[in-house]
Coordinates of C-alpha atoms in Angstrom, one line a residue:
Chain D
M1 CA 0.1 0.1 0.0
V2 CA 1.6 3.2 -1.0
T3 CA 1.8 5.9 1.6
P4 CA 0.3 9.3 0.6
P5 CA 2.9 12.1 0.5
T6 CA 2.9 14.4 3.6
P7 CA 2.9 18.2 2.9
D8 CA 6.5 18.5 4.5
S9 CA 7.8 16.1 1.8
F10 CA 7.2 18.7 -0.8
L11 CA 9.1 21.5 0.8
P12 CA 10.9 23.6 0.0
L13 CA 8.7 25.0 -2.6
T14 CA 10.0 27.0 -5.6
P15 CA 9.3 30.8 -5.3
A16 CA 6.8 30.6 -8.2
A17 CA 4.9 27.7 -6.6
F18 CA 4.7 29.4 -3.2
H19 CA 3.5 32.6 -4.5
I20 CA 0.9 31.0 -6.7
L21 CA -0.5 29.0 -3.7
L22 CA -0.4 32.2 -1.8
A23 CA -2.4 34.0 -4.3
L24 CA -5.0 31.3 -4.2
A25 CA -5.2 31.1 -0.5
D26 CA -8.1 33.8 -0.2
G27 CA -10.2 32.3 -3.1
E28 CA -10.1 31.0 -6.6
K29 CA -8.5 33.0 -9.4
H30 CA -7.7 32.8 -13.0
G31 CA -4.3 33.0 -14.7
Y32 CA -4.0 36.6 -15.0
G33 CA -5.6 37.3 -11.6
I34 CA -2.9 35.1 -10.1
M35 CA -0.3 37.0 -11.9
Q36 CA -1.6 40.3 -10.6
E37 CA -1.9 39.0 -7.1
V38 CA 1.7 37.7 -7.0
I39 CA 2.9 41.1 -8.2
A40 CA 0.8 42.7 -5.4
L41 CA 2.1 40.3 -2.8
S42 CA 5.8 40.8 -3.8
D43 CA 5.6 44.6 -4.2
G44 CA 6.3 44.2 -7.9
Q45 CA 9.5 42.2 -7.3
I46 CA 8.1 38.9 -8.8
K47 CA 6.4 39.1 -12.2
L48 CA 5.5 35.6 -13.5
G49 CA 5.8 35.1 -17.3
P50 CA 2.9 33.2 -18.9
G51 CA 5.2 30.2 -19.4
T52 CA 6.3 30.1 -15.8
L53 CA 2.8 30.6 -14.5
Y54 CA 1.2 27.8 -16.5
G55 CA 4.2 25.3 -16.3
T56 CA 3.9 25.7 -12.4
I57 CA 0.2 25.4 -12.6
K58 CA 0.6 22.1 -14.6
R59 CA 2.8 20.7 -12.0
M60 CA 0.5 21.7 -9.1
L61 CA -2.4 20.2 -11.0
S62 CA -0.5 17.0 -11.3
D63 CA 0.5 17.0 -7.7
G64 CA -3.0 17.6 -6.5
W65 CA -2.3 21.0 -4.8
I66 CA -4.8 23.0 -7.0
E67 CA -7.7 22.1 -9.2
E68 CA -9.7 23.7 -11.9
S69 CA -12.9 25.3 -10.9
D70 CA -14.7 26.4 -13.8
E71 CA -14.5 28.7 -16.9
R72 CA -16.4 32.0 -16.9
P73 CA -15.9 35.6 -17.8
D74 CA -14.1 38.0 -15.5
P75 CA -16.7 41.0 -15.1
E76 CA -13.6 43.3 -14.4
L77 CA -11.7 42.4 -17.7
D78 CA -13.7 41.5 -20.7
D79 CA -16.4 38.9 -21.9
E80 CA -13.8 36.2 -22.6
R81 CA -14.3 33.0 -20.6
R82 CA -11.2 32.2 -18.3
R83 CA -10.2 29.0 -16.4
Y84 CA -10.3 29.5 -12.6
Y85 CA -8.2 27.6 -10.3
R86 CA -8.6 26.9 -6.4
L87 CA -6.5 25.3 -3.6
T88 CA -7.2 21.7 -2.6
D89 CA -7.0 20.3 0.7
L90 CA -3.6 19.2 0.1
G91 CA -2.5 22.4 -1.5
N92 CA -3.8 24.2 1.7
K93 CA -1.5 22.1 3.9
V94 CA 1.4 22.4 1.6
V95 CA 1.3 26.2 1.5
R96 CA 0.9 26.4 5.2
A97 CA 3.7 24.2 5.7
E98 CA 6.0 26.4 3.6
A99 CA 4.7 29.4 5.2
G100 CA 5.6 27.9 8.6
R101 CA 9.1 26.9 7.2
L102 CA 9.7 30.5 6.2
S103 CA 8.4 31.8 9.4
R104 CA 10.9 29.7 11.3
L105 CA 13.7 31.1 9.0
V106 CA 12.5 34.7 9.7
S107 CA 12.5 34.1 13.4
A108 CA 16.2 32.6 13.2
A109 CA 17.2 35.8 11.3
R110 CA 15.6 38.0 14.0
A111 CA 17.4 35.9 16.7
K112 CA 20.6 36.7 14.9
R113 CA 19.6 40.4 14.8
L114 CA 19.6 40.5 11.1
L115 CA 16.1 42.1 10.9
G116 CA 14.8 45.3 12.3
G117 CA 17.6 47.6 11.4
T118 CA 19.8 46.2 14.4
R119 CA 23.3 45.0 13.9
A120 CA 24.1 41.4 13.8
A121 CA 25.9 39.8 16.8
W122 CA 29.2 39.4 15.0
Q123 CA 29.3 43.2 14.1
L124 CA 29.0 44.2 17.8
Chain Z
M1 CA -1.1 51.2 -32.2
T2 CA -4.1 48.8 -32.1
T3 CA -2.6 47.1 -35.2
K4 CA 0.8 46.8 -33.6
V5 CA -0.8 45.3 -30.4
G6 CA -2.6 42.9 -32.6
L7 CA 0.6 41.9 -34.3
S8 CA 2.4 41.5 -31.1
E9 CA -0.2 39.0 -29.9
K10 CA 0.0 37.2 -33.2
L11 CA 3.9 37.0 -32.7
Y12 CA 3.4 35.5 -29.3
R13 CA 0.8 32.9 -30.5
S14 CA 3.3 31.8 -33.2
L15 CA 6.2 31.7 -30.8
L16 CA 4.2 29.2 -28.7
A17 CA 5.1 26.7 -31.4
I18 CA 8.5 26.0 -29.6
Y19 CA 6.5 24.2 -26.7
P20 CA 5.8 20.3 -26.9
T21 CA 2.4 19.6 -28.7
D22 CA 0.5 18.4 -25.8
Y23 CA 1.5 21.2 -23.6
R24 CA 0.7 23.8 -26.4
R25 CA -2.8 22.3 -27.0
E26 CA -3.6 22.4 -23.2
Y27 CA -2.1 25.7 -22.2
G28 CA -1.3 27.6 -25.4
P29 CA -4.6 29.5 -25.5
L30 CA -4.5 30.2 -21.8
M31 CA -0.9 31.7 -22.2
A32 CA -1.9 33.6 -25.1
Q33 CA -4.9 35.1 -23.2
V34 CA -2.6 36.0 -20.1
F35 CA -0.1 37.6 -22.6
R36 CA -2.9 39.7 -24.1
D37 CA -4.1 40.9 -20.6
M38 CA -0.4 41.7 -19.7
Q39 CA 0.2 43.6 -22.9
R40 CA -3.1 45.5 -22.6
A41 CA -2.3 46.6 -19.0
T42 CA 1.3 47.4 -19.8
H43 CA 0.4 49.5 -22.8
E44 CA -2.1 51.6 -20.9
Q45 CA 0.3 52.2 -18.0
E46 CA 3.8 52.4 -19.6
G47 CA 3.3 52.9 -23.4
V48 CA 5.5 51.4 -26.0
M49 CA 8.7 51.2 -23.8
G50 CA 6.8 49.1 -21.3
V51 CA 5.7 46.7 -24.1
A52 CA 9.2 46.4 -25.2
R53 CA 10.3 45.6 -21.8
L54 CA 7.5 43.1 -21.4
W55 CA 8.7 41.5 -24.6
L56 CA 12.2 41.0 -23.2
H57 CA 10.9 39.4 -20.0
T58 CA 8.5 37.2 -22.0
A59 CA 11.2 36.1 -24.5
I60 CA 13.3 34.8 -21.6
D61 CA 10.3 33.2 -20.1
L62 CA 9.5 31.4 -23.4
G63 CA 13.0 30.0 -23.9
A64 CA 13.5 28.8 -20.4
T65 CA 10.0 27.2 -19.8
A66 CA 9.9 25.7 -23.4
G67 CA 13.2 24.0 -22.6
A68 CA 11.9 22.8 -19.1
E69 CA 8.7 21.4 -20.8
H70 CA 10.7 19.6 -23.4
Y71 CA 12.9 18.1 -20.8
A72 CA 10.0 16.9 -18.9
E73 CA 8.6 15.2 -22.1
F74 CA 12.1 13.7 -22.6
R75 CA 11.9 12.1 -19.1
R76 CA 8.7 10.3 -20.2
T77 CA 10.4 8.8 -23.3
M78 CA 11.8 5.4 -23.6
M79 CA 15.4 6.8 -23.4
G80 CA 14.5 9.0 -20.3
K81 CA 12.7 6.1 -18.5
T82 CA 15.7 3.6 -19.3
L83 CA 18.2 6.2 -18.0
E84 CA 16.1 6.5 -14.7
K85 CA 15.8 2.6 -14.3
L86 CA 19.6 2.4 -14.6
E87 CA 19.8 5.3 -12.1
I88 CA 21.5 7.6 -14.4
D89 CA 20.4 11.1 -14.3
P90 CA 18.2 11.7 -17.5
R91 CA 20.0 15.1 -17.9
Y92 CA 22.9 13.1 -19.2
G93 CA 20.8 11.7 -22.0
A94 CA 19.5 15.1 -22.9
W95 CA 23.0 16.6 -22.8
L96 CA 24.3 13.8 -25.0
L97 CA 21.6 14.5 -27.6
I98 CA 22.5 18.4 -27.4
T99 CA 26.1 17.6 -27.8
A100 CA 25.4 15.4 -30.9
M101 CA 23.2 18.2 -32.2
I102 CA 26.0 20.9 -31.7
I103 CA 28.6 18.7 -33.5
A104 CA 26.2 18.0 -36.4
A105 CA 25.4 21.7 -36.8
G106 CA 29.0 22.6 -36.9
V107 CA 29.8 19.8 -39.4
L108 CA 27.0 20.9 -41.7
T109 CA 28.0 24.6 -41.4
K110 CA 31.5 23.7 -42.3
A111 CA 30.4 21.8 -45.3
F112 CA 28.2 24.5 -46.7
V113 CA 30.0 27.7 -45.5
K114 CA 33.4 27.7 -47.2
E115 CA 34.5 31.0 -45.6
S116 CA 36.2 31.3 -42.2
G117 CA 32.8 31.6 -40.6
G118 CA 32.2 28.0 -41.1
S119 CA 35.5 27.2 -39.6
L120 CA 34.5 29.2 -36.4
V121 CA 31.3 27.5 -36.2
L122 CA 32.7 24.1 -36.4
G123 CA 35.5 25.0 -34.1
A124 CA 33.1 26.5 -31.6
S125 CA 30.7 23.7 -31.8
I126 CA 33.6 21.2 -31.2
L127 CA 34.7 23.1 -28.2
I128 CA 31.2 23.5 -26.8
A129 CA 30.5 19.7 -27.3
A130 CA 33.9 18.8 -25.7
N131 CA 33.0 20.8 -22.6
L132 CA 29.6 19.3 -22.4
L133 CA 31.0 15.8 -22.6
A134 CA 33.6 16.6 -20.0
A135 CA 30.9 18.1 -17.7
I136 CA 28.9 14.9 -18.1
I137 CA 31.9 12.8 -17.1
M138 CA 32.7 15.1 -14.3
E139 CA 29.3 15.1 -12.8
A140 CA 28.8 11.2 -13.1
A141 CA 28.3 9.4 -10.1
I142 CA 31.5 7.4 -10.1
R143 CA 34.6 9.4 -10.5
T144 CA 37.8 7.6 -11.1
R145 CA 41.1 8.9 -12.0
G146 CA 40.6 7.2 -15.5
L147 CA 37.4 9.2 -16.0
I148 CA 38.9 12.4 -14.9
L149 CA 41.8 11.9 -17.3
V150 CA 39.4 11.2 -20.0
S151 CA 37.4 14.3 -19.6
A152 CA 40.7 16.3 -19.5
C153 CA 41.8 14.7 -22.9
I154 CA 38.3 15.7 -24.2
L155 CA 38.7 19.2 -23.1
I156 CA 42.0 19.5 -24.7
A157 CA 41.0 17.9 -27.7
G158 CA 38.2 20.3 -27.9
Y159 CA 40.7 23.1 -28.0
L160 CA 43.1 21.6 -30.5
L161 CA 40.8 20.0 -33.0
P162 CA 39.5 23.2 -34.5
I163 CA 43.2 24.1 -35.3
V164 CA 44.1 20.7 -36.5
W165 CA 41.1 20.5 -38.8
E166 CA 42.5 23.5 -40.9
D167 CA 44.9 22.6 -43.7
D168 CA 47.3 25.7 -42.7
P169 CA 46.5 26.3 -39.1
A170 CA 49.1 29.0 -38.6
R171 CA 47.8 30.9 -41.5
W172 CA 44.0 30.5 -40.4
L173 CA 45.1 31.9 -36.9
Q174 CA 46.8 34.9 -38.4
E175 CA 44.0 35.7 -40.8
N176 CA 41.2 35.0 -38.3
P177 CA 42.4 36.5 -35.0
M178 CA 38.9 37.2 -33.8
N179 CA 38.1 33.5 -34.1
I180 CA 40.5 32.8 -31.6
W181 CA 38.9 35.1 -29.0
L182 CA 35.5 33.9 -29.8
I183 CA 36.5 30.3 -29.4
L184 CA 38.2 31.1 -26.0
L185 CA 35.0 33.0 -24.8
L186 CA 32.7 30.1 -25.8
G187 CA 35.2 27.7 -24.0
L188 CA 34.7 29.9 -20.9
W189 CA 30.9 29.9 -21.3
S190 CA 30.7 26.1 -21.6
R191 CA 33.3 25.2 -19.1
P192 CA 32.4 22.4 -16.6
R193 CA 32.7 23.2 -12.9
G194 CA 34.7 21.6 -10.2
M195 CA 38.4 20.9 -10.9
W196 CA 41.1 23.6 -11.0
W197 CA 41.9 22.7 -14.7
M198 CA 38.2 23.6 -15.4
M199 CA 38.5 27.2 -14.2
P200 CA 38.5 30.2 -16.4
V201 CA 42.1 30.8 -16.2
T202 CA 42.8 27.3 -17.4
A203 CA 40.8 28.0 -20.5
F204 CA 42.9 31.0 -21.2
I205 CA 46.2 28.9 -20.7
L206 CA 45.0 26.2 -22.9
G207 CA 43.9 28.8 -25.4
A208 CA 47.4 30.3 -25.3
I209 CA 49.2 27.0 -25.7
Q210 CA 46.9 26.4 -28.7
V211 CA 47.8 29.6 -30.4
A212 CA 51.6 29.1 -29.6
V213 CA 51.6 25.6 -31.0
S214 CA 49.8 26.6 -34.1
L215 CA 52.1 29.5 -34.8
L216 CA 55.1 27.4 -34.3
L217 CA 54.0 24.8 -36.9

């Protein structure tokens, strides 16, 4: 009997995968919506190209992290039908696990006084 | 401007042909749709220069992700699955195929382009192929002194063969000095990593030896 993979087994995530999952954390979105959310979340630092976006979406669909929702127009854009995606339970667990991992790293950086404008211990 | 935007979208759609067929069928229309949205928003906010920057970013994205998708397809082929069963990194199979294609391109160019440009392409292709082969051997799971020696010989041969190939190497070098520098630069770019004799300075030393030997012939 094959043991299903645990969320931790997928860590660390690539930056593209993490940002896409993060963008979907508060609701389903279509491709361009995901792209815009990632730009907003990263203060413009990360701009996914269409190839990176859908290459990552394809792998996440295959891994069961996200699923297709439906196809419908976005009233804020135009009448064209767009494919929407949403997190699965596994995807939810994976993005939470990655967020936890990053949080622990940030805590470690704070403990070494690398954040908040204070000097690192070795500089004292 | 509407005409130019439409042409830009058409160009992007045609470039999607570099992706594998199945991937293109499934995600091509979605990628084109997203590109159209991106272009529309960029043009409204940043004008023509913004769209030019978008194209630069998109071209890099196209090249990188198309390569990744082709590699993923390769891993699903018989050769890719066989390499995985043998516990050999499927990248080696892909690299060997690329190496063979590079050499074939160089030989074909040399055959049809009689001027020094053909010699340059052949020389550069042999050098790149030699570096790729050496990189494959160096990154192999089993590293023996014999394998390291073989990879060193391949590297050195890669630098010497382009000169040996010529009927009058000294004259070729004197008449085509730019070729030497281009071959050296290509050797730097395609060098494998790890051993000291794979480092950039070694590429220059080997190139200098190559030039000195050729001029003394």
